[in-house]
PDB file of C-alpha atoms in Angstrom:
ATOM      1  CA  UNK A   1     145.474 136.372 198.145  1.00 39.00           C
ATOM      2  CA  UNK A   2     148.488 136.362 196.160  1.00 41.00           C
ATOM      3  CA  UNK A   3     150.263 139.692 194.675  1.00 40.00           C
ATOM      4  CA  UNK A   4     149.124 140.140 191.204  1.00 45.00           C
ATOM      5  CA  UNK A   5     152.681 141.909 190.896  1.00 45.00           C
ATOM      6  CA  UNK A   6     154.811 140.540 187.083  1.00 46.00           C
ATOM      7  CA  UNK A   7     157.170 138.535 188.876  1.00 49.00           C
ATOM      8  CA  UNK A   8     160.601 138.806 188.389  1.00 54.00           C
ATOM      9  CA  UNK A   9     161.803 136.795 184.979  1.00 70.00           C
ATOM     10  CA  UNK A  10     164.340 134.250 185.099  1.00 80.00           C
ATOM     11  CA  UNK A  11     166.860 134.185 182.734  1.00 90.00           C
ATOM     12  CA  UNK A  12     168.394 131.326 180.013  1.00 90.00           C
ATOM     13  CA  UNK A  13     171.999 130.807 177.621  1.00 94.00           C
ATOM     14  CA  UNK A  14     171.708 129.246 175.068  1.00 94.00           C
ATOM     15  CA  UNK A  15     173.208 127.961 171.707  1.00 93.00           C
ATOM     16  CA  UNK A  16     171.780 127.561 168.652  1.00 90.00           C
ATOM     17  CA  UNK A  17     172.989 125.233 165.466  1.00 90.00           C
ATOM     18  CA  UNK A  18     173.268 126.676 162.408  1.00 89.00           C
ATOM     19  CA  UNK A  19     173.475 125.622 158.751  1.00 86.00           C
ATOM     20  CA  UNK A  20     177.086 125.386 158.431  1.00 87.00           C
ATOM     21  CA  UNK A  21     177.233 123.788 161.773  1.00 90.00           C
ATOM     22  CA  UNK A  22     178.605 127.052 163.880  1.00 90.00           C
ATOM     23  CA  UNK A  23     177.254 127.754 167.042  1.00 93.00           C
ATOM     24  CA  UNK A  24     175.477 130.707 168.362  1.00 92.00           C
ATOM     25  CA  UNK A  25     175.856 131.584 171.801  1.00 94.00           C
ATOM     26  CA  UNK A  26     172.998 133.867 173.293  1.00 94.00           C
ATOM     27  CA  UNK A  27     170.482 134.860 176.237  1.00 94.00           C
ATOM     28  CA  UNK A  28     166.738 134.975 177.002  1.00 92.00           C
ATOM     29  CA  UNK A  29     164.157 135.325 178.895  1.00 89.00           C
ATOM     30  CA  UNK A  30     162.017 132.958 176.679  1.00 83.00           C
ATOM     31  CA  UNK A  31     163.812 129.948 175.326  1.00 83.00           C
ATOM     32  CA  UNK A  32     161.007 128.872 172.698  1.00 75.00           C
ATOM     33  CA  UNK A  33     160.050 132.288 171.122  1.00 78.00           C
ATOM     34  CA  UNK A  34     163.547 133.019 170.690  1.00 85.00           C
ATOM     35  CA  UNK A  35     164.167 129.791 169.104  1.00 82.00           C
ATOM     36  CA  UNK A  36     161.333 130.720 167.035  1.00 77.00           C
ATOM     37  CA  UNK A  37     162.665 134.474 166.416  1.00 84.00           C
ATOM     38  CA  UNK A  38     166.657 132.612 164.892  1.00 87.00           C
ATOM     39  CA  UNK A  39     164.548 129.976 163.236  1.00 80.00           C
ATOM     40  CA  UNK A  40     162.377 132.315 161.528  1.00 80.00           C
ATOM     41  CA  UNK A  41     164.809 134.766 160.455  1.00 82.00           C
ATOM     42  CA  UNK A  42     163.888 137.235 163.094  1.00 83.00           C
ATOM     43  CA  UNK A  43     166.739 136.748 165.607  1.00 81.00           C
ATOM     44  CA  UNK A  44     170.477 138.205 165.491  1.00 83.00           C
ATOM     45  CA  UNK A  45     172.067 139.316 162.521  1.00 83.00           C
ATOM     46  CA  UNK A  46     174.334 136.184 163.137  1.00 82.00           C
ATOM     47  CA  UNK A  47     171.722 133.731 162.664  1.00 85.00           C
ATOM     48  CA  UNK A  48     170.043 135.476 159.932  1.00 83.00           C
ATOM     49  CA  UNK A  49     173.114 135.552 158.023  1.00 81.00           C
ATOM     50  CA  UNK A  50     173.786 131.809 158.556  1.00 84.00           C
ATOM     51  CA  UNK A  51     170.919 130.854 159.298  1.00 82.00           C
ATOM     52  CA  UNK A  52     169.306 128.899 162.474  1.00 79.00           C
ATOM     53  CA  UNK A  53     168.611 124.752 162.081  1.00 80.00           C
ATOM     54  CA  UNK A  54     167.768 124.482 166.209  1.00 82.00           C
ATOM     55  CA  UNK A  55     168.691 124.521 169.562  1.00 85.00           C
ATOM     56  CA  UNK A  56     171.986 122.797 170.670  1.00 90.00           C
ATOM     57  CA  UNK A  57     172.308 124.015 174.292  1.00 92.00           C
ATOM     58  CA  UNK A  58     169.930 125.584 177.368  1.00 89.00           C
ATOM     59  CA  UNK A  59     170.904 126.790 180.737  1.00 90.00           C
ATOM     60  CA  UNK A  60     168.878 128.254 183.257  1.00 87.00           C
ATOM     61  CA  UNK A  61     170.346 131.222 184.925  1.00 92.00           C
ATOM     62  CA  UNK A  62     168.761 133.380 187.967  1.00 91.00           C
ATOM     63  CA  UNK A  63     168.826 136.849 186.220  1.00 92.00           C
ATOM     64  CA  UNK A  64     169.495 138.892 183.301  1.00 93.00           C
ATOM     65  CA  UNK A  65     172.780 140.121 185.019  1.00 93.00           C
ATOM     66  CA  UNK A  66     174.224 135.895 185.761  1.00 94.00           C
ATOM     67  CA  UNK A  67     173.082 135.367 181.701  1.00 94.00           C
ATOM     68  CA  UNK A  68     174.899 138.019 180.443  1.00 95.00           C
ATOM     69  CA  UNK A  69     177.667 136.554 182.379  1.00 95.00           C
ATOM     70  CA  UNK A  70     177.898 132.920 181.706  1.00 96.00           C
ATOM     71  CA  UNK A  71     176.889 134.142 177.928  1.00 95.00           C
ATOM     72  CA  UNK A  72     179.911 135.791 177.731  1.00 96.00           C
ATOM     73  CA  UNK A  73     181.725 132.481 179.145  1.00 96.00           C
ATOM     74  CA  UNK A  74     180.389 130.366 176.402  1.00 96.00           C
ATOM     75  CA  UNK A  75     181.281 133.153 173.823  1.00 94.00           C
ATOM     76  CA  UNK A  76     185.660 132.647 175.204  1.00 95.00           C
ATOM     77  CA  UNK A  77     184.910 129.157 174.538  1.00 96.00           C
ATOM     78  CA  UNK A  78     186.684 127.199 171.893  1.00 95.00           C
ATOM     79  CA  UNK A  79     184.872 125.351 169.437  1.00 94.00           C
ATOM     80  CA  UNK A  80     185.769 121.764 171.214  1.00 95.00           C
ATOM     81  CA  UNK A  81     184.647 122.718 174.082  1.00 96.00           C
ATOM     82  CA  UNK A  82     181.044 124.348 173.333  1.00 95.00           C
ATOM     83  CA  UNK A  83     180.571 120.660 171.095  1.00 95.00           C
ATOM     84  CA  UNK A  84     181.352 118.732 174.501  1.00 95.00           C
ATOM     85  CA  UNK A  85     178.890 120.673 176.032  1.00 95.00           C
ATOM     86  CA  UNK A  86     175.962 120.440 173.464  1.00 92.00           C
ATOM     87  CA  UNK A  87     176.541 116.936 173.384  1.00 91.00           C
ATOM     88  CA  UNK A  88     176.150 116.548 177.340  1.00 90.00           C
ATOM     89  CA  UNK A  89     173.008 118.658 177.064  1.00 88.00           C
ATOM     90  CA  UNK A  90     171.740 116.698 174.473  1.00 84.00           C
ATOM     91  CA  UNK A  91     172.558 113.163 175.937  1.00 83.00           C
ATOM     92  CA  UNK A  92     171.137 114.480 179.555  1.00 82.00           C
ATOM     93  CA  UNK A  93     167.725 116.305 178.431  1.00 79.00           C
ATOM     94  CA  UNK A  94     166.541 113.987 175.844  1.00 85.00           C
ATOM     95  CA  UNK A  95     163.075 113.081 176.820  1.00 92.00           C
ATOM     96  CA  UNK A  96     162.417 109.944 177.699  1.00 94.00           C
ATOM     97  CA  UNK A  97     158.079 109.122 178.225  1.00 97.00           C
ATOM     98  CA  UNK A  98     156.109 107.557 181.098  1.00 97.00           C
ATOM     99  CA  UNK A  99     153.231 106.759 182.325  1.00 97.00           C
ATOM    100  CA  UNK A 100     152.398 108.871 185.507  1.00 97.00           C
ATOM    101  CA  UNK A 101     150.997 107.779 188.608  1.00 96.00           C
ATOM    102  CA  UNK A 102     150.001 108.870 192.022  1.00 96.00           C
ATOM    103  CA  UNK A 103     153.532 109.501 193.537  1.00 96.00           C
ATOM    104  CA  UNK A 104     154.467 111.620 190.558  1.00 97.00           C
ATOM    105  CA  UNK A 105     151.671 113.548 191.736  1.00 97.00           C
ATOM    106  CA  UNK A 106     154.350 116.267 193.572  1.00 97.00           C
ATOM    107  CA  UNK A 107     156.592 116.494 190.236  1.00 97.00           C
ATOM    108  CA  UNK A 108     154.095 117.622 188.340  1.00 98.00           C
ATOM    109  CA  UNK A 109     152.547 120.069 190.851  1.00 97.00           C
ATOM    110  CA  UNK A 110     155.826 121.788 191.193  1.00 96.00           C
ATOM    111  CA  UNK A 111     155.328 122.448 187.183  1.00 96.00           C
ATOM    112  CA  UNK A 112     151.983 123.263 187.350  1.00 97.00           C
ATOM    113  CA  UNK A 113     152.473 125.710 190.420  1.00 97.00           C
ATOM    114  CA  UNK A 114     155.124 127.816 188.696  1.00 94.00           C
ATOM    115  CA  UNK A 115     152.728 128.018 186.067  1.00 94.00           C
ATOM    116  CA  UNK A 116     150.160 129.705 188.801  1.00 96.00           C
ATOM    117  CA  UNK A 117     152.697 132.047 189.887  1.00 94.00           C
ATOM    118  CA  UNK A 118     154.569 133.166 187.393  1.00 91.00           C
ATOM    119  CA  UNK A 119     152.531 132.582 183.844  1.00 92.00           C
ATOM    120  CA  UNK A 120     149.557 133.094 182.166  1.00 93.00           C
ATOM    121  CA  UNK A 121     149.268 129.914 180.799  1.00 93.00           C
ATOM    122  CA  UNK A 122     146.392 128.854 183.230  1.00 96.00           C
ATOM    123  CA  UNK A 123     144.087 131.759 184.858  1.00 96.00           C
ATOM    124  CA  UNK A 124     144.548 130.481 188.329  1.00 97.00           C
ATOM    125  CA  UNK A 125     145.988 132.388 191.009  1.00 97.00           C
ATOM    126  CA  UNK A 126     146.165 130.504 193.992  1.00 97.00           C
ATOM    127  CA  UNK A 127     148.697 127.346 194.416  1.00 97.00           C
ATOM    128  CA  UNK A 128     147.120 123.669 194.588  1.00 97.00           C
ATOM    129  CA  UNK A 129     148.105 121.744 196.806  1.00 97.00           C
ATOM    130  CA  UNK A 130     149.639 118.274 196.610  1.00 97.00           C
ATOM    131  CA  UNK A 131     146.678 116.141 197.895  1.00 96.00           C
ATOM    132  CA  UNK A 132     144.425 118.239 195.841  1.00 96.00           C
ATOM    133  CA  UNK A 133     147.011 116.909 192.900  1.00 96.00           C
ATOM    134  CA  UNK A 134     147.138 113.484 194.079  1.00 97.00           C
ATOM    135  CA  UNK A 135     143.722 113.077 193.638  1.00 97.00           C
ATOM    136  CA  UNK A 136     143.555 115.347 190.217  1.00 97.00           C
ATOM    137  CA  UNK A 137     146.130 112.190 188.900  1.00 97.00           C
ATOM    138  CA  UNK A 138     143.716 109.741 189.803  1.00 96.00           C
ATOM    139  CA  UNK A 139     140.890 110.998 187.917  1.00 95.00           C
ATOM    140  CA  UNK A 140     142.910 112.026 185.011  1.00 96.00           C
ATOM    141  CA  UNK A 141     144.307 108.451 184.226  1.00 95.00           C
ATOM    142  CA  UNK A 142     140.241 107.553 184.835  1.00 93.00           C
ATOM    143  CA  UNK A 143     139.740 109.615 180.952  1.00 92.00           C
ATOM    144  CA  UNK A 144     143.359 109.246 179.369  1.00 94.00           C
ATOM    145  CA  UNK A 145     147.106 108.313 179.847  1.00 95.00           C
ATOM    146  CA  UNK A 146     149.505 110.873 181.804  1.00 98.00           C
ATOM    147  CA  UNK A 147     152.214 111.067 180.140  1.00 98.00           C
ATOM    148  CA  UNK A 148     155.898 112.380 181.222  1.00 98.00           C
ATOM    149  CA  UNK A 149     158.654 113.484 179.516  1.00 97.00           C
ATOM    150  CA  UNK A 150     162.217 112.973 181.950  1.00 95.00           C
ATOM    151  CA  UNK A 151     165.523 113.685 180.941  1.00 91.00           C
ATOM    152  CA  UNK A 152     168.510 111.391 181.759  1.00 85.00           C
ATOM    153  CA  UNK A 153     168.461 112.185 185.534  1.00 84.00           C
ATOM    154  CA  UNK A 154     164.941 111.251 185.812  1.00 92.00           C
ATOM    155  CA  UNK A 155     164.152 114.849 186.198  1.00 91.00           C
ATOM    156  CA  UNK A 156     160.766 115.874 185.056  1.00 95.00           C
ATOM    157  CA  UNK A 157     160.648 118.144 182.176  1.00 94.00           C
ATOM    158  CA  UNK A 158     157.155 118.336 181.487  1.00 96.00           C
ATOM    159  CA  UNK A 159     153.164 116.440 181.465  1.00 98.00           C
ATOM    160  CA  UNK A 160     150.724 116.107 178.945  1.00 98.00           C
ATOM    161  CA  UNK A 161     146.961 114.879 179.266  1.00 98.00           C
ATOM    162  CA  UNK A 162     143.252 115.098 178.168  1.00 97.00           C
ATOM    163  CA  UNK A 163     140.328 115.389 180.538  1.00 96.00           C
ATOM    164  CA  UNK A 164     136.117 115.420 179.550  1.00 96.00           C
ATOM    165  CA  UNK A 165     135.305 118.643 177.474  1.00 97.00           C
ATOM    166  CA  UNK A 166     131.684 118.368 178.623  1.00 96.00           C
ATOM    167  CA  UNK A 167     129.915 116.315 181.365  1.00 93.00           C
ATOM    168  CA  UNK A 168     126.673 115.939 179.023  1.00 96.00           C
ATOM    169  CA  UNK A 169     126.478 112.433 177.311  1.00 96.00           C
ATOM    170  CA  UNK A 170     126.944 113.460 173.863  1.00 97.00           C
ATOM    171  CA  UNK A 171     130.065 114.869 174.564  1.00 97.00           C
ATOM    172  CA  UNK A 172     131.834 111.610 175.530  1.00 96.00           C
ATOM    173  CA  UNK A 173     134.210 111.833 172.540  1.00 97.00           C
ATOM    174  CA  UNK A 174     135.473 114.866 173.024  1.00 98.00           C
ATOM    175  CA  UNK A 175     138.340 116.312 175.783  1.00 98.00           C
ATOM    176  CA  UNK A 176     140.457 119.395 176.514  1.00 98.00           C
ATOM    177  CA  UNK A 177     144.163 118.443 176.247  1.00 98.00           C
ATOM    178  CA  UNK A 178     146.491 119.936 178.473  1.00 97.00           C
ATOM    179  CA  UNK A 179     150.651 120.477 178.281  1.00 97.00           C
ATOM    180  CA  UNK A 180     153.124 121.917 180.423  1.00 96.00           C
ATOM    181  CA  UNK A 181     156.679 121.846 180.345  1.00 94.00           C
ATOM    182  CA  UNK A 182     159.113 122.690 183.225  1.00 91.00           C
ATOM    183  CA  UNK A 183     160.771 126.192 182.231  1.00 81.00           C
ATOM    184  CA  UNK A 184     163.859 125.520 181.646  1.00 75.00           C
ATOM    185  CA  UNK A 185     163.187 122.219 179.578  1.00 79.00           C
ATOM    186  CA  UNK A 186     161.357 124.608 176.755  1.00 69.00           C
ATOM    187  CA  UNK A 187     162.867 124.070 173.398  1.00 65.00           C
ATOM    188  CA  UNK A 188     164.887 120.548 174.522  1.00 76.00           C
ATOM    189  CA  UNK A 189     161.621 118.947 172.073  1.00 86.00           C
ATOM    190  CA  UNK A 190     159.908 117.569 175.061  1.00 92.00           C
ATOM    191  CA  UNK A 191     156.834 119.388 174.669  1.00 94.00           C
ATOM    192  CA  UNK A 192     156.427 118.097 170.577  1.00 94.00           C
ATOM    193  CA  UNK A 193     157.418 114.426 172.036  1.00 96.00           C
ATOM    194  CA  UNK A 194     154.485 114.751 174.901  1.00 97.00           C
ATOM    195  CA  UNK A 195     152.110 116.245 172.363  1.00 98.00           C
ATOM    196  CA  UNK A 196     152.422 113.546 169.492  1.00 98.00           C
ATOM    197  CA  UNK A 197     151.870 110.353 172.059  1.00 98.00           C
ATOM    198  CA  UNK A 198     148.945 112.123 173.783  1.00 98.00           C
ATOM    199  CA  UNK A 199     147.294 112.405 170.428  1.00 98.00           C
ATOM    200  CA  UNK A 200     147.718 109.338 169.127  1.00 98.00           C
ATOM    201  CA  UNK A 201     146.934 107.450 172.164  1.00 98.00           C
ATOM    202  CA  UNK A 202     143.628 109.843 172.231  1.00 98.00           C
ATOM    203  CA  UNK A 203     142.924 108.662 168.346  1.00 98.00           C
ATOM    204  CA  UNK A 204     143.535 105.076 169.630  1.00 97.00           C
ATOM    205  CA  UNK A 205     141.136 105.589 171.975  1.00 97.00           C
ATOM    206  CA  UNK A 206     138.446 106.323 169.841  1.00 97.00           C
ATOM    207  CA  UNK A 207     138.189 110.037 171.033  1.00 98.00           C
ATOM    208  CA  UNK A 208     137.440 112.527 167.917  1.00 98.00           C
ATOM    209  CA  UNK A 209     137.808 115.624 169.105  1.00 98.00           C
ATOM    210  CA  UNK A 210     140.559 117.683 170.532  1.00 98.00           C
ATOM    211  CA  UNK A 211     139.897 121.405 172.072  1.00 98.00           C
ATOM    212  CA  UNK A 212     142.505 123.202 173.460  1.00 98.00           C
ATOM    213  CA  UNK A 213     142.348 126.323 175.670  1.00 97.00           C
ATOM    214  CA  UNK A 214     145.269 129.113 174.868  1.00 97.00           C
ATOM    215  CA  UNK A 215     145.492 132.363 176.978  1.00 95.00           C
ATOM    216  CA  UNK A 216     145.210 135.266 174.039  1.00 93.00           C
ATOM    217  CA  UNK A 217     147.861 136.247 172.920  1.00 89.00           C
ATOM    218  CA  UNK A 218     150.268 133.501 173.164  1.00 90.00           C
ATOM    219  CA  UNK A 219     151.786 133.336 170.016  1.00 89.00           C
ATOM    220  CA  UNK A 220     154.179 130.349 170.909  1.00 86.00           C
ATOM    221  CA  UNK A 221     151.681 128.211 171.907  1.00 92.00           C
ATOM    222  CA  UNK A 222     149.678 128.711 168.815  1.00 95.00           C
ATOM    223  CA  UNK A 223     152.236 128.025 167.133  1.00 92.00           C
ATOM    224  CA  UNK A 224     152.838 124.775 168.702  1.00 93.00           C
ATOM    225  CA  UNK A 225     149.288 123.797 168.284  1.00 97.00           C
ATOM    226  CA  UNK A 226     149.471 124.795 164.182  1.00 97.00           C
ATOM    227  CA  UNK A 227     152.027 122.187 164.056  1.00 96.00           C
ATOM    228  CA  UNK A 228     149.856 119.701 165.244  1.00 98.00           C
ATOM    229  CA  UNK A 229     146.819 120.644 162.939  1.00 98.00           C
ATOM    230  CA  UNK A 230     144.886 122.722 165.440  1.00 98.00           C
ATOM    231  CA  UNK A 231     142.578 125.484 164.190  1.00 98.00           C
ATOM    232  CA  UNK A 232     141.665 128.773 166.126  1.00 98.00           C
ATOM    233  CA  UNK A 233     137.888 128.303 166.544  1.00 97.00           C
ATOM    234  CA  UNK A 234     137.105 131.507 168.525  1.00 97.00           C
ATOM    235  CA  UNK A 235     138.725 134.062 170.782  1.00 97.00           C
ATOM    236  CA  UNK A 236     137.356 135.809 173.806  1.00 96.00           C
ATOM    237  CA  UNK A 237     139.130 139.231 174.957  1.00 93.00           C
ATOM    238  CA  UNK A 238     139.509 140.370 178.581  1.00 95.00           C
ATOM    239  CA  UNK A 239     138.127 136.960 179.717  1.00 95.00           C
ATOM    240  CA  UNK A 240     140.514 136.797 182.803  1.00 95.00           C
ATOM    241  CA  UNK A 241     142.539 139.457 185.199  1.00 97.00           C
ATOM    242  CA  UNK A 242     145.574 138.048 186.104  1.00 96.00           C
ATOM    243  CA  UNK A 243     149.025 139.749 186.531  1.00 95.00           C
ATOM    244  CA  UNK A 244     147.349 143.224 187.330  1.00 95.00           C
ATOM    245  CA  UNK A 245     145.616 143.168 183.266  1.00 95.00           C
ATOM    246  CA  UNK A 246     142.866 141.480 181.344  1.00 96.00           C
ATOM    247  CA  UNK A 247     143.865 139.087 179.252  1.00 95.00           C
ATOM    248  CA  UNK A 248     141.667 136.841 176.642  1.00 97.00           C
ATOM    249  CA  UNK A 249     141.153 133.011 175.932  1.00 97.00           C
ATOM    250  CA  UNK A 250     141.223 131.784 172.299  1.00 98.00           C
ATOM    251  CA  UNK A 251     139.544 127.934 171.718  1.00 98.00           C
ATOM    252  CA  UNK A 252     141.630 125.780 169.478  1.00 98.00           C
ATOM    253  CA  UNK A 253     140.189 122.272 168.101  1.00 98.00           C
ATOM    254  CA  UNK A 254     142.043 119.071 166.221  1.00 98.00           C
ATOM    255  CA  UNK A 255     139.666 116.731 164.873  1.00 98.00           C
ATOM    256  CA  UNK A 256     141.115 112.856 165.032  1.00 97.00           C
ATOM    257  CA  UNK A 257     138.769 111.377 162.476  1.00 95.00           C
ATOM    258  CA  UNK A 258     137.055 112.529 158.999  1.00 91.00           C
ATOM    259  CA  UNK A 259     133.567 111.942 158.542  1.00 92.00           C
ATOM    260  CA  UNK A 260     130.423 112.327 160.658  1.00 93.00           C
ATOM    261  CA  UNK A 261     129.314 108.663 161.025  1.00 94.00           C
ATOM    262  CA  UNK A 262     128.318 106.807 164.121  1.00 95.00           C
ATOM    263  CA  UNK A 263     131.192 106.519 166.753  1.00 96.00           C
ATOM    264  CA  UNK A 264     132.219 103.536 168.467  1.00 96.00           C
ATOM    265  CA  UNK A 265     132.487 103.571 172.418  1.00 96.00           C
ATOM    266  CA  UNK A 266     135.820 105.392 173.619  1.00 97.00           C
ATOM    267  CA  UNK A 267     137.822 102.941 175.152  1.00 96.00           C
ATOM    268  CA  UNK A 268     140.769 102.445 177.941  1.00 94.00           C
ATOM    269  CA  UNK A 269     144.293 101.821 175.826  1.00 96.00           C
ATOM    270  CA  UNK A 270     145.354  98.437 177.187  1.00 95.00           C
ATOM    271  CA  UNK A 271     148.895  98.029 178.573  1.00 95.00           C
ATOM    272  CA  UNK A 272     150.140  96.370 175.788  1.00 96.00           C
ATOM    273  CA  UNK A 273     149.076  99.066 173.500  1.00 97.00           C
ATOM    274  CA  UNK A 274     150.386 101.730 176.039  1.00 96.00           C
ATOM    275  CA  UNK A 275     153.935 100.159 176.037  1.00 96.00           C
ATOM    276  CA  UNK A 276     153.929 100.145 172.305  1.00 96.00           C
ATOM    277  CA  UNK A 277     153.232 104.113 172.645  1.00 96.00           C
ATOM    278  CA  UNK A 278     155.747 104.337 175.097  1.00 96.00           C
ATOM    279  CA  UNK A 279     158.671 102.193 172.519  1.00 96.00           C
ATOM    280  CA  UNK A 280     157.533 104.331 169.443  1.00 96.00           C
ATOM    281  CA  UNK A 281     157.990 107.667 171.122  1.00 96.00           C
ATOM    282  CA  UNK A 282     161.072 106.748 172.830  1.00 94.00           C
ATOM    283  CA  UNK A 283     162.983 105.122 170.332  1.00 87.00           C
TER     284      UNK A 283
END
């Protein structure tokens, strides 16, 4: 079995926009809470005096020691030369959604399986393995679309997808959504991009209920899921051991229509409807 040992946590630089259209240049160990933290008014005294609007630029570094570093790098440039770059990283890690299929099937496991091994995000501990993935594809395209977010190298930033909630009948129109975003892509807007199509293809579907299952506490997350209209409908302390501690699981639902009349069949999207997903979202 794996060691249950905190791994060792990469490292990011980054630059936020502010109001008056400076840039700050800064490091992390988690790009989206400390997005969150500038945004909020919780960051450096920096931002809180001018004020965060987002991120402009993301780097992925190997350790607190190479962040520090290149942070100081960005901090000698000139103003010229920081914009060049933010406009490269913009230009290169704008998402850009897909449909997945089978041969994306080793993409997304290399996602997932950093996930395993380094987060709490999912409670399992042992890698999958790609065939077990290949055929995890297949059945999730079987309930509802796949979708990926790629930046301009066709590198894959991150997945999002639904699957059954229940097996029992009555259940059909109901499913557990799922998101993950590469590491280093966190923050670049992929995730909210992902998100939106997923839950509009899922209303198009004819689904009416999303559930969504957060490891507790992950504040980001729950965030994210706010955003969307989510609502915490339960939490369960020291529900899984995973990193050497207990940690909980809190239940989070979205429901896609009002009322509580008869529901029609849930449907498969057709291609045509699936490409005009795919235009909207990447426009």
């Amino acid at each position: 079995m794996p060691s249950q040992t905190e791994p060792r946590q990469e490292a990011w630089v980054y630059m936020v926009r502010c109001a008056g259209g400076q840039l700050y240049a800064g490091w992390t160990t988690d790009p989206a809470a400390r997005l969150h933290a500038h945004k909020s008014g919780k960051g450096a005294k920096a931002t809180r005096a001018m004020g965060a609007v987002g991120l402009a630029y993301l780097e992925r570094c190997p350790d607190k020691p190479a962040a520090l570093r290149r942070e100081a790098a960005l901090k000698r440039l000139k103003k010229a030369e920081k914009e060049a770059l933010c406009a490269r990283w913009a230009e290169e890690n704008r998402p850009r959604l897909s449909v997945a299929c089978r041969a994306d099937a080793a993409e997304i496991l290399e996602i997932y399986n950093w996930y395993v091994l380094n987060h709490t995000a999912t409670f399992q501990i042992t890698p999958s393995a790609l065939g077990e993935y290949e055929a995890w594809v297949d059945r999730t395209l079987e309930c509802a679309p796949l979708f990926l977010a790629r930046d301009g190298d066709g590198r894959l930033l991150g997945y999002a997808c639904a699957h059954p909630w229940h097996e029992r009948e009555a259940f059909r129109w109901d499913v557990e959504s799922t998101i993950y975003c590469a590491p280093w892509a966190r923050g670049t807007g992929a995730a909210a991009k992902l998100y939106a199509a997923l839950l509009e293809a899922l209303r198009l579907q004819g689904c009416w209920n999303v559930y969504a299952l957060l490891a507790d506490p992950n504040p980001a997350s729950e965030r994210f899921h706010e955003k969307f209209g989510f609502v915490c409908q339960g939490r369960q302390p020291r529900t899984g051991y995973k990193f050497g501690r207990w940690q909980g699981l809190s239940t989070w639902g979205l429901s896609l229509h009002p009322g509580r009349g008869e529901p029609a069949p849930v449907r498969r999207l057709s291609e045509q409807e699936l490409q005009n997903l795919l235009e909207k979202y990447n426009r």
